[in-house]
Short mmCIF file of C-alpha atoms in Angstrom, two decimals:
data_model
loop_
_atom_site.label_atom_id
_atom_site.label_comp_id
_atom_site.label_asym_id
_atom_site.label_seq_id
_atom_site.Cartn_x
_atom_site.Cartn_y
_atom_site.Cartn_z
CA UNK E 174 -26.09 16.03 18.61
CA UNK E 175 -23.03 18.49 17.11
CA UNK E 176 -20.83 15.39 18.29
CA UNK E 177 -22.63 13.25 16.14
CA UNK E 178 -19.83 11.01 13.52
CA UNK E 179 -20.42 11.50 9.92
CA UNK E 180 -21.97 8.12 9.33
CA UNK E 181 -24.86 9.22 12.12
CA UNK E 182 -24.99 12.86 10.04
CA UNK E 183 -25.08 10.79 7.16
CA UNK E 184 -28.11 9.04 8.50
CA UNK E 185 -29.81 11.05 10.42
CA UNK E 186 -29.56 9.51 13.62
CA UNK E 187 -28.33 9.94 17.36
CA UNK E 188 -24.45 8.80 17.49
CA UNK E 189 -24.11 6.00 20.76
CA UNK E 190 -21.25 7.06 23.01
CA UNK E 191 -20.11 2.78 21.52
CA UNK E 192 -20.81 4.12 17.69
CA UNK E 193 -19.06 1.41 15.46
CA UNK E 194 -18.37 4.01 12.99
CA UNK E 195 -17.48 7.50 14.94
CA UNK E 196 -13.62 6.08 15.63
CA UNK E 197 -13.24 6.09 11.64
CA UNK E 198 -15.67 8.20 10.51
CA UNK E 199 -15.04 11.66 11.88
CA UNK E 200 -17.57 14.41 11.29
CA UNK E 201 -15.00 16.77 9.91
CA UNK E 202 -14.94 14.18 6.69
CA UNK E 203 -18.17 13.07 5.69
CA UNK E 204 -16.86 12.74 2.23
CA UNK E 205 -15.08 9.60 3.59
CA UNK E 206 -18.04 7.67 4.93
CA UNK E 207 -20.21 8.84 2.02
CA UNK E 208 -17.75 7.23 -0.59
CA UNK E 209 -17.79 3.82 1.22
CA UNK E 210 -21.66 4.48 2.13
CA UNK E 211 -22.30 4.77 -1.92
CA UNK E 212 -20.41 1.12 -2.62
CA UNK E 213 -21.06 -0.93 0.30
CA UNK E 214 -23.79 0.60 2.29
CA UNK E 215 -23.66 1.87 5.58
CA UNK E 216 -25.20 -0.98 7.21
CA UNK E 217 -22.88 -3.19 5.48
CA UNK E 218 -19.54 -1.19 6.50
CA UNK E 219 -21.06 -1.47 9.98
CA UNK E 220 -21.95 -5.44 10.11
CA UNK E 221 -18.38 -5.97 8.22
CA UNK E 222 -16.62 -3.97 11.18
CA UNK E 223 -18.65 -5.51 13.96
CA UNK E 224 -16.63 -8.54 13.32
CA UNK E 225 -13.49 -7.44 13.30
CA UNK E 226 -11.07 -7.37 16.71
CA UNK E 227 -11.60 -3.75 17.95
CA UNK E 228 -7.60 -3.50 17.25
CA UNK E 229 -8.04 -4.09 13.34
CA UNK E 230 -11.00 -2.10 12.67
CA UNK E 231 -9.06 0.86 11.66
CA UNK E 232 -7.16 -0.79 8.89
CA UNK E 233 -10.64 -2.71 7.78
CA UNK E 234 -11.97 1.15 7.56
CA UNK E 235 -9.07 2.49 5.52
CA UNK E 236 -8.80 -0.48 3.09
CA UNK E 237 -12.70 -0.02 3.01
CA UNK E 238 -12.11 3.53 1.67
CA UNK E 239 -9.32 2.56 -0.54
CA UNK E 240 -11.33 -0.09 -2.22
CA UNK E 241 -14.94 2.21 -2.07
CA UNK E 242 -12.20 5.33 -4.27
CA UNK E 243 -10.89 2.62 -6.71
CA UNK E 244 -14.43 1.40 -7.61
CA UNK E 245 -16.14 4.94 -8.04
CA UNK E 246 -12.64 5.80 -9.95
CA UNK E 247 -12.51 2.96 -12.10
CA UNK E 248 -16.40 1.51 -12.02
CA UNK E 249 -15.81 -1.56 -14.07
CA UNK E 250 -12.37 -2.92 -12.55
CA UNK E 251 -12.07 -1.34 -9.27
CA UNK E 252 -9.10 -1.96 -7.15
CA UNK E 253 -8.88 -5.03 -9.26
CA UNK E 254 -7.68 -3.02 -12.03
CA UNK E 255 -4.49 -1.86 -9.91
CA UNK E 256 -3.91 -5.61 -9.24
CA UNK E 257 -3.82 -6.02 -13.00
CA UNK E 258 -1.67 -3.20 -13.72
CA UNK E 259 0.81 -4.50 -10.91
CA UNK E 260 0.94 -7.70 -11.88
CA UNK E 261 2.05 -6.62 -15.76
CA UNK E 262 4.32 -4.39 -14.29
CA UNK E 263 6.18 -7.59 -12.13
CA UNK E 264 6.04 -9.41 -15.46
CA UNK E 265 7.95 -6.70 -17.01
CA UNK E 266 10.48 -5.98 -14.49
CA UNK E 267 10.70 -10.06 -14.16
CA UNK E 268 11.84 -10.22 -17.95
CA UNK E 269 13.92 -6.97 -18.04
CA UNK E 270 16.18 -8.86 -14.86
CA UNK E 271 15.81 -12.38 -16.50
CA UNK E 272 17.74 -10.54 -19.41
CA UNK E 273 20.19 -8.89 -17.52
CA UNK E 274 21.21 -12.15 -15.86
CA UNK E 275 21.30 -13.98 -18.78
CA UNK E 276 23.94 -11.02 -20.07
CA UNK E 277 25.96 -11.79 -17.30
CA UNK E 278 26.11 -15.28 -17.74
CA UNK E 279 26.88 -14.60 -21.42
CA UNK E 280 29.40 -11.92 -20.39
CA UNK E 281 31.19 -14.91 -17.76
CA UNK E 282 31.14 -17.49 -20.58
CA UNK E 283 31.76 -14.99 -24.19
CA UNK E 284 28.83 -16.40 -25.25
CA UNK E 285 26.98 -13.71 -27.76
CA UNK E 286 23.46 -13.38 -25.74
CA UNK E 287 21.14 -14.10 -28.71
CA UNK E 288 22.29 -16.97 -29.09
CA UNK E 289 22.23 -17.65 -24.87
CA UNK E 290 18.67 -16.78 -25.24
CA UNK E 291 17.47 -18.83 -28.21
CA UNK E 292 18.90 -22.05 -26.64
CA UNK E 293 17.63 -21.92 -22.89
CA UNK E 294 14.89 -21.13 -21.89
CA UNK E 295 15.64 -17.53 -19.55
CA UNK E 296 12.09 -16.84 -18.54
CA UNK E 297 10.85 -20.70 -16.02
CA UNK E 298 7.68 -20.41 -15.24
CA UNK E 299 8.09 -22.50 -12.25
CA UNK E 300 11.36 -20.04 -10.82
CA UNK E 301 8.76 -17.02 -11.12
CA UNK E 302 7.95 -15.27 -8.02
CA UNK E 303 4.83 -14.22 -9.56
CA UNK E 304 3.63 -18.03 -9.37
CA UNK E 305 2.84 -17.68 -5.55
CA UNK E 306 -0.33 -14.93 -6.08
CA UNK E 307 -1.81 -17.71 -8.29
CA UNK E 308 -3.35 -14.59 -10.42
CA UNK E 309 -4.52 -16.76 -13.33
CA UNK E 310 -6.97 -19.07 -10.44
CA UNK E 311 -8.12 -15.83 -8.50
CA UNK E 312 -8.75 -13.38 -11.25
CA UNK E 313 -9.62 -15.70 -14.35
CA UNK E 314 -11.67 -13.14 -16.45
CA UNK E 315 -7.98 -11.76 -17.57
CA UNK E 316 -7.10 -14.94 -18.92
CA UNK J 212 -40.02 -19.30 -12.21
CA UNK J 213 -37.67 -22.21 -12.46
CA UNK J 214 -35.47 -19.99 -14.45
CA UNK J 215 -35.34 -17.08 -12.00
CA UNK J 216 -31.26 -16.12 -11.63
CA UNK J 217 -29.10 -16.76 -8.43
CA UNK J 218 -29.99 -12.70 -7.40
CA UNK J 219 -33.81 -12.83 -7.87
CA UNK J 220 -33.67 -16.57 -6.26
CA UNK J 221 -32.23 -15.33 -3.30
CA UNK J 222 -34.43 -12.10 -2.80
CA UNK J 223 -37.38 -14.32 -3.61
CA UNK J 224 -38.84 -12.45 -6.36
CA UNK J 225 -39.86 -12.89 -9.87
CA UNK J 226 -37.34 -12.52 -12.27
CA UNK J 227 -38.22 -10.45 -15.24
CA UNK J 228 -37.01 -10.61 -18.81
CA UNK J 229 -34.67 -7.79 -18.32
CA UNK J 230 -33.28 -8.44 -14.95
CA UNK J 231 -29.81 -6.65 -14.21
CA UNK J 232 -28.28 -9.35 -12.28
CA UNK J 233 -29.49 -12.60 -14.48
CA UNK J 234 -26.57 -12.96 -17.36
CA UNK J 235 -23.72 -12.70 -14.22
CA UNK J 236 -25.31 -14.62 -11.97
CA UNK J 237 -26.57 -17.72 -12.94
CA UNK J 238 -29.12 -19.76 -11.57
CA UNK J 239 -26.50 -22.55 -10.95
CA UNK J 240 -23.75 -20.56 -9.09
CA UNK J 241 -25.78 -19.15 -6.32
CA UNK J 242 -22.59 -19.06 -3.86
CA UNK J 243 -21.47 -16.38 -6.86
CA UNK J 244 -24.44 -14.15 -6.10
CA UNK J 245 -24.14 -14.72 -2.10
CA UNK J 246 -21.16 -13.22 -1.71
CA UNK J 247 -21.26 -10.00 -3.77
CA UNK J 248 -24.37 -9.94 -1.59
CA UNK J 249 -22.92 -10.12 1.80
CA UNK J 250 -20.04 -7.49 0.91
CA UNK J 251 -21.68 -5.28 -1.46
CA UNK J 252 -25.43 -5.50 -0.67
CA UNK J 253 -28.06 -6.64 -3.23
CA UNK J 254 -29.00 -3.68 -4.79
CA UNK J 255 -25.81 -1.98 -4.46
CA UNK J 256 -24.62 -4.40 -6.89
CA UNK J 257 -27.79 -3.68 -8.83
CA UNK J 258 -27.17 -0.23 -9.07
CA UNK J 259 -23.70 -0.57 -9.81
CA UNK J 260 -24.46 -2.83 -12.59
CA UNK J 261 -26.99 -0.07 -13.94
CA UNK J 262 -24.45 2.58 -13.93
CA UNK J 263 -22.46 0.53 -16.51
CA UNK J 264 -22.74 -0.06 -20.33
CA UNK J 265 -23.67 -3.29 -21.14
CA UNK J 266 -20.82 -4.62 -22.94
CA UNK J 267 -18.91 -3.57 -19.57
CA UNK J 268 -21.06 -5.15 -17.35
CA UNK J 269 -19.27 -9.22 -17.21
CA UNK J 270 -16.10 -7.13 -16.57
CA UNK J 271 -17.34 -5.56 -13.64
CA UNK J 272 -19.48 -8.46 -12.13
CA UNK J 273 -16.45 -10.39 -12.26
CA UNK J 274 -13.96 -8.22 -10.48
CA UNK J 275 -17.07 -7.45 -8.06
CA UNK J 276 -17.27 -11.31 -7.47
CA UNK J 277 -13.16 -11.04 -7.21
CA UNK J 278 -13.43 -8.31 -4.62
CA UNK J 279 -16.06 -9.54 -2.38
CA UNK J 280 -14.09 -13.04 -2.13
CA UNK J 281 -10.74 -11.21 -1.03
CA UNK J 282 -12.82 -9.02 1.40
CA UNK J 283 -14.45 -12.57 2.77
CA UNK J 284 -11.17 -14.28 2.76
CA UNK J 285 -9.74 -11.16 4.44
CA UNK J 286 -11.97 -9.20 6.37
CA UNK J 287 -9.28 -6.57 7.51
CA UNK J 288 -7.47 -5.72 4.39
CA UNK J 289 -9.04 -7.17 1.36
CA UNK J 290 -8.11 -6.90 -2.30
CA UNK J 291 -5.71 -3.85 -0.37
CA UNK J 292 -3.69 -6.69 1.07
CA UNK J 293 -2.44 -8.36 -2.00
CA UNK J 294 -2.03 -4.88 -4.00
CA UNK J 295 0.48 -4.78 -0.63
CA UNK J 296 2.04 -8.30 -1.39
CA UNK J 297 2.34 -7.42 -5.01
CA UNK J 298 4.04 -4.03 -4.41
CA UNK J 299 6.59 -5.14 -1.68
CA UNK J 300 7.03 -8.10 -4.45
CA UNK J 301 8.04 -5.41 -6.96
CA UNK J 302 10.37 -3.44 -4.61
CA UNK J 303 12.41 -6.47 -4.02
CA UNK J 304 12.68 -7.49 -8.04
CA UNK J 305 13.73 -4.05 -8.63
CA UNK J 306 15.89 -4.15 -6.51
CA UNK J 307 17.69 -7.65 -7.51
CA UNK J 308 17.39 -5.94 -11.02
CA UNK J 309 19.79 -2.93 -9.88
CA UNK J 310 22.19 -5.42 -8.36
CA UNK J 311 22.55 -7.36 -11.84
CA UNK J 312 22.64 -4.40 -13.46
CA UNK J 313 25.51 -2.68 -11.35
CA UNK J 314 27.02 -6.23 -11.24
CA UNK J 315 26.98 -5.90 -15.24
CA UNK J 316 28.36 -2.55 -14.90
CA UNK J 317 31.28 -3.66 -12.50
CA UNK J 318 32.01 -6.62 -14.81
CA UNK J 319 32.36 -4.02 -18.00
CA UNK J 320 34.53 -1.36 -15.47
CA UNK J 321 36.78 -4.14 -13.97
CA UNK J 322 35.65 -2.31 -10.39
CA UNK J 323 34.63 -4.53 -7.28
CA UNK J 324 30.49 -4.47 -6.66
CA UNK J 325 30.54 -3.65 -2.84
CA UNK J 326 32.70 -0.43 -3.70
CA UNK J 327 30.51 0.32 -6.70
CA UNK J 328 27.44 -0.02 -4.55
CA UNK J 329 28.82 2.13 -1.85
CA UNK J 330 29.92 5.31 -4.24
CA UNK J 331 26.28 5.23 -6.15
CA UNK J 332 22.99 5.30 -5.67
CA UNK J 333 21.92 2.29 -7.71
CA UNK J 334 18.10 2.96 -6.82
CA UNK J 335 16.94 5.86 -7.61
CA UNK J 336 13.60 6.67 -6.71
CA UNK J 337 13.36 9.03 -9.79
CA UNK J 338 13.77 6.34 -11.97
CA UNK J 339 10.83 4.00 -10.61
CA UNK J 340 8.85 2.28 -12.05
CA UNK J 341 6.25 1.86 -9.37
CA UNK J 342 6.22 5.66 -9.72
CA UNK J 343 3.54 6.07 -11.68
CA UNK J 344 0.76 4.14 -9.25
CA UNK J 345 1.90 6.68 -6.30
CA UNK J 346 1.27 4.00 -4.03
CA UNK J 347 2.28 6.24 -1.13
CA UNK J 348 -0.80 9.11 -1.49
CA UNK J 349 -3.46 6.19 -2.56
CA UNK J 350 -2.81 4.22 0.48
CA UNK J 351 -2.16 6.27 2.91
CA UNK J 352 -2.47 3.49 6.15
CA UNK J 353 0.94 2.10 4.77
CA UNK J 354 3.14 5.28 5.62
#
């Protein structure tokens, strides 16, 4: 029973020699299984790693933690606060090198760059890298 | 009990006046309710909700609803995988913003880029803006 992983600690229980969780869930971290055991459930974590290939399940457990740390951090966003803070931060480094390459093409022409910048339109929509996360369909509460 | 919400419809109960779940998960959406369900576990979400103030609560229902469909879509890495995308997405703007901006620099010097590039650093980690999310100690699995 001292082998026991920290989900079967966790839940009082013999651990199987084929325990889905004992791979990721070492004893000598039962903080780990009780953060994603407080946002998902054990039984949950267990069915969601069930049916994943064997190979994967250790990056399912990880992101599983990740995600189970950003909601108790940040209960009303979650990891989907990060997303939100990432995406800004693309926008912002998107505009700062929109401007820069409208200086050069100002600098190549001797064209004073407010003016550049009032007649064409630097910042298409449609050029954006940005476009291909679709964030406004997926996330439309920060619309 | 025709106007029982999506939650208390699906766990077949009565659905009282001040049911948690009932303004985020309306009677008409239940796929909304089934899938924070199959991630997140019924009353998981409940107690989530609870934990909340109430002018909070859409917020978090939403990027609940947000999370559980990116788990579903992507059992192995989840909402993690496109906080990936959307980092590796910054690293490569920031890094076609340091080429304009040492191309800018060469332009004003009169030097040749290639020789510019290969005398500084032009990305400096120091100066980073993905700093600040220390994507490196928050997910650790993608070291």
């Amino acid at each position: 029973m001292s082998g026991r992983c920290a989900a079967c600690k966790n839940q009082r229980r013999r651990c199987p020699s084929d325990c889905i969780f004992s791979p990721y869930f070492p004893a000598n971290d039962p903080e780990r299984f009780a953060r994603v055991h407080r946002i998902y459930g054990g039984s949950n974590v267990g069915k969601m790693l069930q049916q994943i290939p064997s190979y994967l399940r250790e990056q399912a457990a990880n992101s599983l933690y990740f995600e189970a740390q950003c909601r108790i951090q940040d209960p009303v966003y979650g990891c989907a606060g990060i997303i939100s803070k990432l995406y800004e931060q693309i926008n912002s480094t998107e505009i700062a090198l929109a401007h820069v390459q409208t200086q050069i093409a100002c600098q190549k022409l001797q064209v004073p760059q407010a003016k550049a910048e009032s007649n064409f339109n630097v910042f298409p929509a449609q050029n954006s890298s940005t476009a291909e996360f679709q964030w406004e369909s997926q996330v439309p509460w920060f619309n």
